Amino acid sequence: QAVAQLRSTPSPSRNLTTCLSFVRRAAAQKAAALFLPEASDFIAPDAQTSLSLAQPLSTSPFVQGLCAAAREHQLPICVGEHPPNAAAGKMYNTLLWISAGGHITHTYRKLHLFDVSLSASNTQLRESASVARGPRIEDPVDTALGKLGMLICFDVRFPEPSLVLRHRGAQVLVYPSAFTVPTGRAHWEVLLRARAIETQSYVVAAAQVGVHDSVEEGGEGKRRSYGHSMVVDPWGEVVARLGGEGEEEEEEGKGRGNDEGGMLFVEVDLGLVERVRREVRLVRRIDVYPELT
């Protein structure tokens, strides 16, 4: 499988061009699937701009462009984007599974929204200003990589959805993300490894990276993403990772900012999933606490 890391801008057309280059690279390496980050379609400087960019799946040039590319290259694509929720006057933070035939076969809408105020780093973000909460945990998707459980970014801080997906048969969990640098430095790897260990599953985390442009040409927005996309195996080992922000000039509190991302390739070994689950059996005490289903 291929895992891509990119720096989305407020331009869906520009972001589509970047994503299509990853599709071609993944297809050339005969990857079984391509995983793209949360918000691959756009990251905008404010809620109003974000809402103006949200388009229905059926008419979005970004989504339809990826569907056509999946069909052309016979490559399944997992990608985060933002269809509108007209009833709420907001949009959904959504994860799509696009089949090798170019059809959207599964969608997941983010359950937990990122509303934070970090005094130490002067970071304030309120995702709920423009995004509506998703209604449910979706069943795992049957893929060539195994049964895939779909979650998004901030969901990783809540073990319950991943445990529900594990109960429903998931062998691989995906967390496409756009972590901030302060939260990424402190928690990103720890959380991903914890979810892998708790569920004895692979965890695939494609991440946004760098400073996201403002609408003005040549400008830079306030939003900066951590990067460090990674894949964790069911034993909790990080088997592949990319770089990101927070690696350089940490003393000055600065990063590269203009990192344009990259791609990693990794094998998913379902035999390892079976072996870990067989050798370290997690027998839950559902006579003492409720089972998550």
mmCIF file with all atom_site columns, N, CA and C in Angstrom, residues 214-219:
data_model
loop_
_atom_site.group_PDB
_atom_site.id
_atom_site.type_symbol
_atom_site.label_atom_id
_atom_site.label_alt_id
_atom_site.label_comp_id
_atom_site.label_asym_id
_atom_site.label_entity_id
_atom_site.label_seq_id
_atom_site.pdbx_PDB_ins_code
_atom_site.Cartn_x
_atom_site.Cartn_y
_atom_site.Cartn_z
_atom_site.occupancy
_atom_site.B_iso_or_equiv
_atom_site.pdbx_formal_charge
_atom_site.auth_seq_id
_atom_site.auth_comp_id
_atom_site.auth_asym_id
_atom_site.auth_atom_id
_atom_site.pdbx_PDB_model_num
ATOM 1  N N  . SER A 1 214 ? -2.515 30.867 2.414  1.00 0.00 ? 214 SER A N  1
ATOM 2  C CA . SER A 1 214 ? -3.731 31.663 2.507  1.00 0.00 ? 214 SER A CA 1
ATOM 3  C C  . SER A 1 214 ? -4.306 31.826 1.110  1.00 0.00 ? 214 SER A C  1
ATOM 4  N N  . VAL A 1 215 ? -5.479 32.450 1.035  1.00 0.00 ? 215 VAL A N  1
ATOM 5  C CA . VAL A 1 215 ? -6.114 32.643 -0.262 1.00 0.00 ? 215 VAL A CA 1
ATOM 6  C C  . VAL A 1 215 ? -5.281 33.576 -1.132 1.00 0.00 ? 215 VAL A C  1
ATOM 7  N N  . GLU A 1 216 ? -4.647 34.577 -0.502 1.00 0.00 ? 216 GLU A N  1
ATOM 8  C CA . GLU A 1 216 ? -3.836 35.509 -1.266 1.00 0.00 ? 216 GLU A CA 1
ATOM 9  C C  . GLU A 1 216 ? -2.619 34.805 -1.845 1.00 0.00 ? 216 GLU A C  1
ATOM 10 N N  . GLU A 1 217 ? -2.309 35.087 -3.084 1.00 0.00 ? 217 GLU A N  1
ATOM 11 C CA . GLU A 1 217 ? -1.167 34.466 -3.754 1.00 0.00 ? 217 GLU A CA 1
ATOM 12 C C  . GLU A 1 217 ? 0.114  34.764 -2.984 1.00 0.00 ? 217 GLU A C  1
ATOM 13 N N  . GLY A 1 218 ? 0.845  33.724 -2.692 1.00 0.00 ? 218 GLY A N  1
ATOM 14 C CA . GLY A 1 218 ? 2.128  33.895 -2.023 1.00 0.00 ? 218 GLY A CA 1
ATOM 15 C C  . GLY A 1 218 ? 2.035  34.072 -0.528 1.00 0.00 ? 218 GLY A C  1
ATOM 16 N N  . GLY A 1 219 ? 0.814  34.139 0.008  1.00 0.00 ? 219 GLY A N  1
ATOM 17 C CA . GLY A 1 219 ? 0.673  34.314 1.444  1.00 0.00 ? 219 GLY A CA 1
ATOM 18 C C  . GLY A 1 219 ? 0.734  32.992 2.177  1.00 0.00 ? 219 GLY A C  1
#
